[in-house]
mmCIF file of C-alpha atoms and ligand atoms in Angstrom:
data_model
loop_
_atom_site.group_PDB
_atom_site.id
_atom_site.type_symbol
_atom_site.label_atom_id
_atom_site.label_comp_id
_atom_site.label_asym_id
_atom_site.label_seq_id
_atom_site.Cartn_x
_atom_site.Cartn_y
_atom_site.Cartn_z
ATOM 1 C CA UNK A 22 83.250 91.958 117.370
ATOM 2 C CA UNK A 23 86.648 92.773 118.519
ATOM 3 C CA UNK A 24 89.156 90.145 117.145
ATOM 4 C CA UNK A 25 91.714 90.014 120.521
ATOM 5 C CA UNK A 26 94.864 92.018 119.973
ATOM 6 C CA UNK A 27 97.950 91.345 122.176
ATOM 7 C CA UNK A 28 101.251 93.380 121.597
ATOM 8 C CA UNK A 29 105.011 92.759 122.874
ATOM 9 C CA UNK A 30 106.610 95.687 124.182
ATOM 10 C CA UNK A 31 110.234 94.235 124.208
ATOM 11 C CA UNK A 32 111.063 97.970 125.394
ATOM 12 C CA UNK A 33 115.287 98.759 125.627
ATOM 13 C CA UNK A 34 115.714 95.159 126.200
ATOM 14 C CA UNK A 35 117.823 92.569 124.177
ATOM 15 C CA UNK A 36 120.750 92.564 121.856
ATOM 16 C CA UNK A 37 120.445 91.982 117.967
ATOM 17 C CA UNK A 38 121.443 87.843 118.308
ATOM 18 C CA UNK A 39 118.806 87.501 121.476
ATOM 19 C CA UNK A 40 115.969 89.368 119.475
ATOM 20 C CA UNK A 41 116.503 87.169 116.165
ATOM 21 C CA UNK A 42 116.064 83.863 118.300
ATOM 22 C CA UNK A 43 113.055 85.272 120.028
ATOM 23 C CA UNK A 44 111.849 86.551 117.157
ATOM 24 C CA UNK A 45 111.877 82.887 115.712
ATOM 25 C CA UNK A 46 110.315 81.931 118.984
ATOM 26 C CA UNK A 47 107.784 83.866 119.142
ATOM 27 C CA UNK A 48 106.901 83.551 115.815
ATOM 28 C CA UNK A 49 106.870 79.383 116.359
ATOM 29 C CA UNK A 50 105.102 79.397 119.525
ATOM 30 C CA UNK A 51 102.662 81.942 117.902
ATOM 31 C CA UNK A 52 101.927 79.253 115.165
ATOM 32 C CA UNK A 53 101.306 76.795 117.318
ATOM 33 C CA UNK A 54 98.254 78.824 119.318
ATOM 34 C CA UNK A 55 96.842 78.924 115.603
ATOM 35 C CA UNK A 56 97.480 75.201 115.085
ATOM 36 C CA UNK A 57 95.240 74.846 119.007
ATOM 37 C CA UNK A 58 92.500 77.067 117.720
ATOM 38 C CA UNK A 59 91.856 75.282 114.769
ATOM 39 C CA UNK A 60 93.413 78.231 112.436
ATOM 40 C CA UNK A 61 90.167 80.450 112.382
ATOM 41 C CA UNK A 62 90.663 82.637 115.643
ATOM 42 C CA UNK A 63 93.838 83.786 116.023
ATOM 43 C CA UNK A 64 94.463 87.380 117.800
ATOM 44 C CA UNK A 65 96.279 90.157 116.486
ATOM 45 C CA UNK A 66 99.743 89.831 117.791
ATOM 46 C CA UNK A 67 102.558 92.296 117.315
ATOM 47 C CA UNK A 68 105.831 93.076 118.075
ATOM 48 C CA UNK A 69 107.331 96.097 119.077
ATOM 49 C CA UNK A 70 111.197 95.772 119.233
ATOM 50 C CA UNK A 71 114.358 98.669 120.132
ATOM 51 C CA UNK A 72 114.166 100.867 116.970
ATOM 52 C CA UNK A 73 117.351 99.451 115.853
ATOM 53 C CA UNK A 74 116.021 95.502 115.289
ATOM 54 C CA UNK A 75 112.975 96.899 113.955
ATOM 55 C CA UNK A 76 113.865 96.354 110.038
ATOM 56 C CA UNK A 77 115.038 93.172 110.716
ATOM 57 C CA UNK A 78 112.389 91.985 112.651
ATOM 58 C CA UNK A 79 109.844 92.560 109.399
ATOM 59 C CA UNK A 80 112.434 91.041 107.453
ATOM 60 C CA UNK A 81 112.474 88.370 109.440
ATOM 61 C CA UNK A 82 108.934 88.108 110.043
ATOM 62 C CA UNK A 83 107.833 88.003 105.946
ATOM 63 C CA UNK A 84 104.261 87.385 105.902
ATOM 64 C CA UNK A 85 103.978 85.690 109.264
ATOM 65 C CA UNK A 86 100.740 86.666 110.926
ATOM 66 C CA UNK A 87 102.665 88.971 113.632
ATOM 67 C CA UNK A 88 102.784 92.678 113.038
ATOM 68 C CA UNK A 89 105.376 94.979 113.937
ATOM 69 C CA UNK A 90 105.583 98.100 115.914
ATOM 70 C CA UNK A 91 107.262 100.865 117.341
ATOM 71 C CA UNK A 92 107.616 102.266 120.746
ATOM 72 C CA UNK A 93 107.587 105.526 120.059
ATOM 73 C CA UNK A 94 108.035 108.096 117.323
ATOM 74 C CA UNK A 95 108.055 111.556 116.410
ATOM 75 C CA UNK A 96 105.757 114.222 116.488
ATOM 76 C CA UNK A 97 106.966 115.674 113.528
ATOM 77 C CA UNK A 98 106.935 114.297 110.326
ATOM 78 C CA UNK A 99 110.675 115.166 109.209
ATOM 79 C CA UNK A 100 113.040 117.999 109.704
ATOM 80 C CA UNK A 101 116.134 119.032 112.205
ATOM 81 C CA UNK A 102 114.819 116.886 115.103
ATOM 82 C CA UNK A 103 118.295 115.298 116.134
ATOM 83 C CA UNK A 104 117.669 111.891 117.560
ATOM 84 C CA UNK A 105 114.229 111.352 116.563
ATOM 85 C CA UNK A 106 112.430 109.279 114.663
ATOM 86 C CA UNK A 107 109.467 110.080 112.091
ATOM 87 C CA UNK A 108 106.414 108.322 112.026
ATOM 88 C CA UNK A 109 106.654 107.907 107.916
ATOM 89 C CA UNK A 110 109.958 106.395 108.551
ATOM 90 C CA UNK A 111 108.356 103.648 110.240
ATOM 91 C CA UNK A 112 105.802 102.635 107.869
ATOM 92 C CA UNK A 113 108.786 103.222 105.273
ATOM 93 C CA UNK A 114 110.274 100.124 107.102
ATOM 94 C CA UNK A 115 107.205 97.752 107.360
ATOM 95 C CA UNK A 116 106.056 99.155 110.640
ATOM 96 C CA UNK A 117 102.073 99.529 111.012
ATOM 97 C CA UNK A 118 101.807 100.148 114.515
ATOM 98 C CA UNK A 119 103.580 102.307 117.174
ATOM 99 C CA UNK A 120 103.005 102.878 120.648
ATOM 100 C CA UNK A 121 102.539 106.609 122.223
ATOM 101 C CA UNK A 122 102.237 108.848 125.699
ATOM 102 C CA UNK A 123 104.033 105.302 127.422
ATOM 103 C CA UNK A 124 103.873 105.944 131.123
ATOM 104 C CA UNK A 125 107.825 105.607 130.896
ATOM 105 C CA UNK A 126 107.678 108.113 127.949
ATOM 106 C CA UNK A 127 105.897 110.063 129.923
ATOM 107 C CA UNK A 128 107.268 109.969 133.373
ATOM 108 C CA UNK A 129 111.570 110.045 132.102
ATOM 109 C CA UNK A 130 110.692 112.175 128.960
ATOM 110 C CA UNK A 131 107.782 114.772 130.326
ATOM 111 C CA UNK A 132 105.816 113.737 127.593
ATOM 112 C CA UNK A 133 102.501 115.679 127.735
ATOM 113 C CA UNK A 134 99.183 115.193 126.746
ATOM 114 C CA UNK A 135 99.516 118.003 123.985
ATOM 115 C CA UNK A 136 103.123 116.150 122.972
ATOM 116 C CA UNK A 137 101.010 112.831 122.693
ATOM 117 C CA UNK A 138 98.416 114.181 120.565
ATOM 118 C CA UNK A 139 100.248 115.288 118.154
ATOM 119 C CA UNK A 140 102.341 111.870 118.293
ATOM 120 C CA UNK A 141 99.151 110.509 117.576
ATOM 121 C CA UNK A 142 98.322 112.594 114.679
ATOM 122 C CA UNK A 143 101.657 112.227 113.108
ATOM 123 C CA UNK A 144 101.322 107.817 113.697
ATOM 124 C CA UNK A 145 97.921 108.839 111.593
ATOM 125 C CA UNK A 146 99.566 110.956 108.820
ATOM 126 C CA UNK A 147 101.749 107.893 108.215
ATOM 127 C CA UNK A 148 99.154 105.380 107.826
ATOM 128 C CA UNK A 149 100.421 103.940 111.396
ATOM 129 C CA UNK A 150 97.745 102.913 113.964
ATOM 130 C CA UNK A 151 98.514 104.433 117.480
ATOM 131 C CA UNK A 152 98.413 102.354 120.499
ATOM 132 C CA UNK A 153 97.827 105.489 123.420
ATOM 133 C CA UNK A 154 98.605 104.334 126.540
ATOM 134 C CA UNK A 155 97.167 106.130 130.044
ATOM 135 C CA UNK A 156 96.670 105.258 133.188
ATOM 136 C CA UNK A 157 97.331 106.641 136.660
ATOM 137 C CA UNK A 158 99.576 106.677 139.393
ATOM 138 C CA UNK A 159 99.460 104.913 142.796
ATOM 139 C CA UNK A 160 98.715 108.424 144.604
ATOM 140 C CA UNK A 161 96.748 109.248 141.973
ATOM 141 C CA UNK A 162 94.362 105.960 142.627
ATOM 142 C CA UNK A 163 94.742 106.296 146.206
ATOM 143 C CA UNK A 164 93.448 110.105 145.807
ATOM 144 C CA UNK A 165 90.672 108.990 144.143
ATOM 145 C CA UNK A 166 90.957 110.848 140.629
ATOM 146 C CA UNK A 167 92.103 107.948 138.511
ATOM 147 C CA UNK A 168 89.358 108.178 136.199
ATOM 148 C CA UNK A 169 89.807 111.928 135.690
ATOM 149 C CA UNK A 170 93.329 111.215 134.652
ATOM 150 C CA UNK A 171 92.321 109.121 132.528
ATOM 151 C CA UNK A 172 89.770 110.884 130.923
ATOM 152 C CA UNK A 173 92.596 114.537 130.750
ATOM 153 C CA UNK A 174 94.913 111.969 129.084
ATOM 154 C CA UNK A 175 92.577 110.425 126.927
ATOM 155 C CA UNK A 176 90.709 113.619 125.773
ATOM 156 C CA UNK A 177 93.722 115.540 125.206
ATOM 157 C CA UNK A 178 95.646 112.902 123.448
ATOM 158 C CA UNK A 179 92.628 113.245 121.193
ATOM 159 C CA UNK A 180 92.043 116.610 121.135
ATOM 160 C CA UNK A 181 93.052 117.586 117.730
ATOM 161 C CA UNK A 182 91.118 115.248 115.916
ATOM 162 C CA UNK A 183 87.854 113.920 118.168
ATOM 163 C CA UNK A 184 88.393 110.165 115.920
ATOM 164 C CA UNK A 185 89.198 106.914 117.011
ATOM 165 C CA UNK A 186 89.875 105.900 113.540
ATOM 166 C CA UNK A 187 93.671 104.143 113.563
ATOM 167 C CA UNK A 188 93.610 104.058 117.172
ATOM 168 C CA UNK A 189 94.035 101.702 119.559
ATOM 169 C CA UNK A 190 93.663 102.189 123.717
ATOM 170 C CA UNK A 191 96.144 100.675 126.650
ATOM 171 C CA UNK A 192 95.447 101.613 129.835
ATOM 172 C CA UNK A 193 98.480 100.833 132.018
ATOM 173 C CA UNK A 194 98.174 101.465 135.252
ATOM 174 C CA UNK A 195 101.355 102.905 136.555
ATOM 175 C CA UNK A 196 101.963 101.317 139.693
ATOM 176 C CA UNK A 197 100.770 97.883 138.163
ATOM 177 C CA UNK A 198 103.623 98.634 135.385
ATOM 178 C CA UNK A 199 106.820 95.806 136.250
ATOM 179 C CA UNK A 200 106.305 95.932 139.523
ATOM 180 C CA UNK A 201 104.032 92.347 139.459
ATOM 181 C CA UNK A 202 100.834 94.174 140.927
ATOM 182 C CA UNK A 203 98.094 93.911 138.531
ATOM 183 C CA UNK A 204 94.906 95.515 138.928
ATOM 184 C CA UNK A 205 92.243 93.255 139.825
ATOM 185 C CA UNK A 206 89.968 91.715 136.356
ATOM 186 C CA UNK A 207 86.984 94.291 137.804
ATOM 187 C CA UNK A 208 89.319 97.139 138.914
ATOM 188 C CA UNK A 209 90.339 97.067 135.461
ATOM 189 C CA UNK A 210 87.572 96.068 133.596
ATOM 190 C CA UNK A 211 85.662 99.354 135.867
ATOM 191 C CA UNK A 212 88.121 101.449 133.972
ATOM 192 C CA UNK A 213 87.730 100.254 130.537
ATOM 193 C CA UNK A 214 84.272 100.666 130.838
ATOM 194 C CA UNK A 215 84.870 103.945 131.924
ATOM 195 C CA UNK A 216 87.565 104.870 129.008
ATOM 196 C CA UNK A 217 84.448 102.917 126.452
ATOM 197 C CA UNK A 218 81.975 105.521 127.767
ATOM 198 C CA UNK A 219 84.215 108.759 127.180
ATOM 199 C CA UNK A 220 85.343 107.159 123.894
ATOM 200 C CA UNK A 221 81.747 107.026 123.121
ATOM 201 C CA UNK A 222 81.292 110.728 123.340
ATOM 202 C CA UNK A 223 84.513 111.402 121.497
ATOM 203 C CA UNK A 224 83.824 108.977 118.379
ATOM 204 C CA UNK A 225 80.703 107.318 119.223
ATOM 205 C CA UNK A 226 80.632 105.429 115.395
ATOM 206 C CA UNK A 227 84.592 104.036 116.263
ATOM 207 C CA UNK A 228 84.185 103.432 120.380
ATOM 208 C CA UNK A 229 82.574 100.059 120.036
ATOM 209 C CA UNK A 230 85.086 98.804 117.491
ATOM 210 C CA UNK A 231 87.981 100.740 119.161
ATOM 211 C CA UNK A 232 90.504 97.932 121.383
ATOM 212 C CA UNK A 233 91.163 98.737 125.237
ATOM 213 C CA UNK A 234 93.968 96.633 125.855
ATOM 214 C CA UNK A 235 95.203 96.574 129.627
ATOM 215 C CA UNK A 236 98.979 96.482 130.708
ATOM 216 C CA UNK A 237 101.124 96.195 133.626
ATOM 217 C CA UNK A 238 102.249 93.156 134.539
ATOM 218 C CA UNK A 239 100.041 90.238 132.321
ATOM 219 C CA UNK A 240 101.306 87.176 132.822
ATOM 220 C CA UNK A 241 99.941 83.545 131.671
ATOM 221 C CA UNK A 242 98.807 83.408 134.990
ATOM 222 C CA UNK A 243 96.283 85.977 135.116
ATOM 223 C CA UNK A 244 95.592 86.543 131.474
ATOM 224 C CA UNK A 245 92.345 84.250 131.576
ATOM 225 C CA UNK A 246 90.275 86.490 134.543
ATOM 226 C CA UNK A 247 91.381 89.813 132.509
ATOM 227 C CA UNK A 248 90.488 88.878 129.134
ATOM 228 C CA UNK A 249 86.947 87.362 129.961
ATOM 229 C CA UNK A 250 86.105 90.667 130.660
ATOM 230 C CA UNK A 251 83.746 92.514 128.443
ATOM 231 C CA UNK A 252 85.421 95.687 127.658
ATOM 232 C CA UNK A 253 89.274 93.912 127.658
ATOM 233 C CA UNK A 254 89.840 93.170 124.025
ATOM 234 C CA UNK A 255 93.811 92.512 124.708
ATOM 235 C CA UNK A 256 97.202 92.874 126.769
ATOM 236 C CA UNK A 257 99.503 95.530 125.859
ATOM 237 C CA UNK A 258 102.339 92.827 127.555
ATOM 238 C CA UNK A 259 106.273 94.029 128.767
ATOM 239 C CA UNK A 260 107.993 91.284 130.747
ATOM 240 C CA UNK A 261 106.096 88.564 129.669
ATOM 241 C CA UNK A 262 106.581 89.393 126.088
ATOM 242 C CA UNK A 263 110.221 88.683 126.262
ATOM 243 C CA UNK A 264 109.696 84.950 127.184
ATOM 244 C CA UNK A 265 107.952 83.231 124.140
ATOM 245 C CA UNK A 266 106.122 80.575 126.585
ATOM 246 C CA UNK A 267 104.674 83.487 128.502
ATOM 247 C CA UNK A 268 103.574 85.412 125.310
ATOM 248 C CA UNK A 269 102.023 82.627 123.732
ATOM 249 C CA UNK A 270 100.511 81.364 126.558
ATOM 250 C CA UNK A 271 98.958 84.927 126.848
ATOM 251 C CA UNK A 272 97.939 85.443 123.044
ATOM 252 C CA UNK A 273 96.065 81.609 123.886
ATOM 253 C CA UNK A 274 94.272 82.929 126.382
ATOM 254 C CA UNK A 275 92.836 86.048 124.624
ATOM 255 C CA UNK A 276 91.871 83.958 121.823
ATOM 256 C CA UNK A 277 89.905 81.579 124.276
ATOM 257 C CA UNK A 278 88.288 84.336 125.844
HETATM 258 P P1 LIG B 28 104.871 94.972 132.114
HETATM 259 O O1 LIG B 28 104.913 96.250 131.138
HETATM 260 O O2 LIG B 28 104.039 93.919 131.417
HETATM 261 O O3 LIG B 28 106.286 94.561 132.281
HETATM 262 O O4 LIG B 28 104.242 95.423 133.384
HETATM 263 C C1 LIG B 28 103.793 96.649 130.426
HETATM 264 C C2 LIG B 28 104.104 97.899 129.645
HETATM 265 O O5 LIG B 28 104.862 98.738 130.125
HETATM 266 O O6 LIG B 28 103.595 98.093 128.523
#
């Protein structure tokens, strides 16, 4: 049984006041999902602020049930890498989580698969657990190869290591990413079934315990049709995450599901 995971990706938003308050927000209108569902199903939630609020977020946070994350770190674990920021750096600072190969990582940094996979590896050699995001393009969908993308990204994000242990799977669809389109419940729910099957052959003792979370653009409103899908185990959430009615409302609905 996958216990529904749902992760904030606050992204280069906010300014160190506005992230405190929603930081008490969220963590409020977290509590009182639990208090709805009786205290015994909660989902995973996490945050993943700006690097810079990240300490004080897990300060703030204590030993509230929300985790925090990264967006992104290094592929190296320390060294002259001006600007970047080390895996074991994160988990130095109460992160457990960070998020790698982001289609905006990707698409404004060049970010390949063989930079990913060793993002992932160095997220592992911290103790972190890696949420790899893929997904395709419009023209790519339109073209027909989406699920080869998929698979390229997901295979050679993996490459190095063939294990699902730590590991968590988003698949974003680009063109569904802040642009309000969301792939349809059984567009997406065709593609995590697809992702389960090649996860299968990569790590077939981790694929049915591994999370597929989708992204790109979940909202309260159509959190309920994605999440009662079989293989959707979670939102990877952007927009939505920065309003703590929306986020809530979306952490309720994978806990219903
Ligand atoms: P969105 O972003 O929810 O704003 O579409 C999702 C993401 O980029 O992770």
């Amino acid at each position: 049984m996958r216990q529904p995971l749902v992760i904030a990706n606050w992204k280069m938003h906010g300014e160190r006041s506005s992230n405190r308050a929603l930081v008490s927000q969220v963590e409020k209108s977290t509590a009182s999902v639990l208090a709805k569902t009786g205290g015994d199903a909660l989902a995973t939630c996490v945050v993943c602020p700006p690097y810079p609020y990240i300490a004080e977020t897990v300060a703030l946070l204590g030993d509230s049930a929300i985790a925090v994350g990264a967006q992104d770190c290094s592929h190296a674990d320390a060294g002259a890498y001006t600007g970047e920021v080390a895996a074991a750096m994160l988990a130095d600072i109460g992160c457990r989580w960070v998020i790698v190969g982001h289609s905006e990582r990707r698409q404004y940094h060049r970010e390949s698969d063989a930079l990913v996979a060793a993002k992932v590896a160095a997220a592992r050699r911290a103790g972190l657990t890696a949420v790899l995001c893929v997904g395709e393009t419009q023209e790519q969908r339109e073209a027909g190869v989406a699920e080869d993308v998929v698979r390229e990204q997901l295979e050679g994000a993996l490459s190095d290591a063939r294990s699902l242990e730590d590991v968590v799977i988003a698949y974003e669809p680009v063109w569904a990413i802040g642009t309000g389109l969301t792939a349809t419940p059984e567009e997406a729910q065709a593609m995590h079934a697809h992702l389960r099957e090649l996860m299968d052959t990569i790590d077939g003792s981790s694929a049915p315990k591994t999370h597929i979370l989708y992204g790109g653009s979940v909202k309260a409103t159509n959190a309920d049709a994605l999440f009662e899908q079989r293989d959707i185990d979670g939102a990877l959430v952007g927009g939505a995450s920065l309003d703590p009615e929306a986020f809530s409302a979306i952490v309720l609905a994978s806990v219903r599901a």
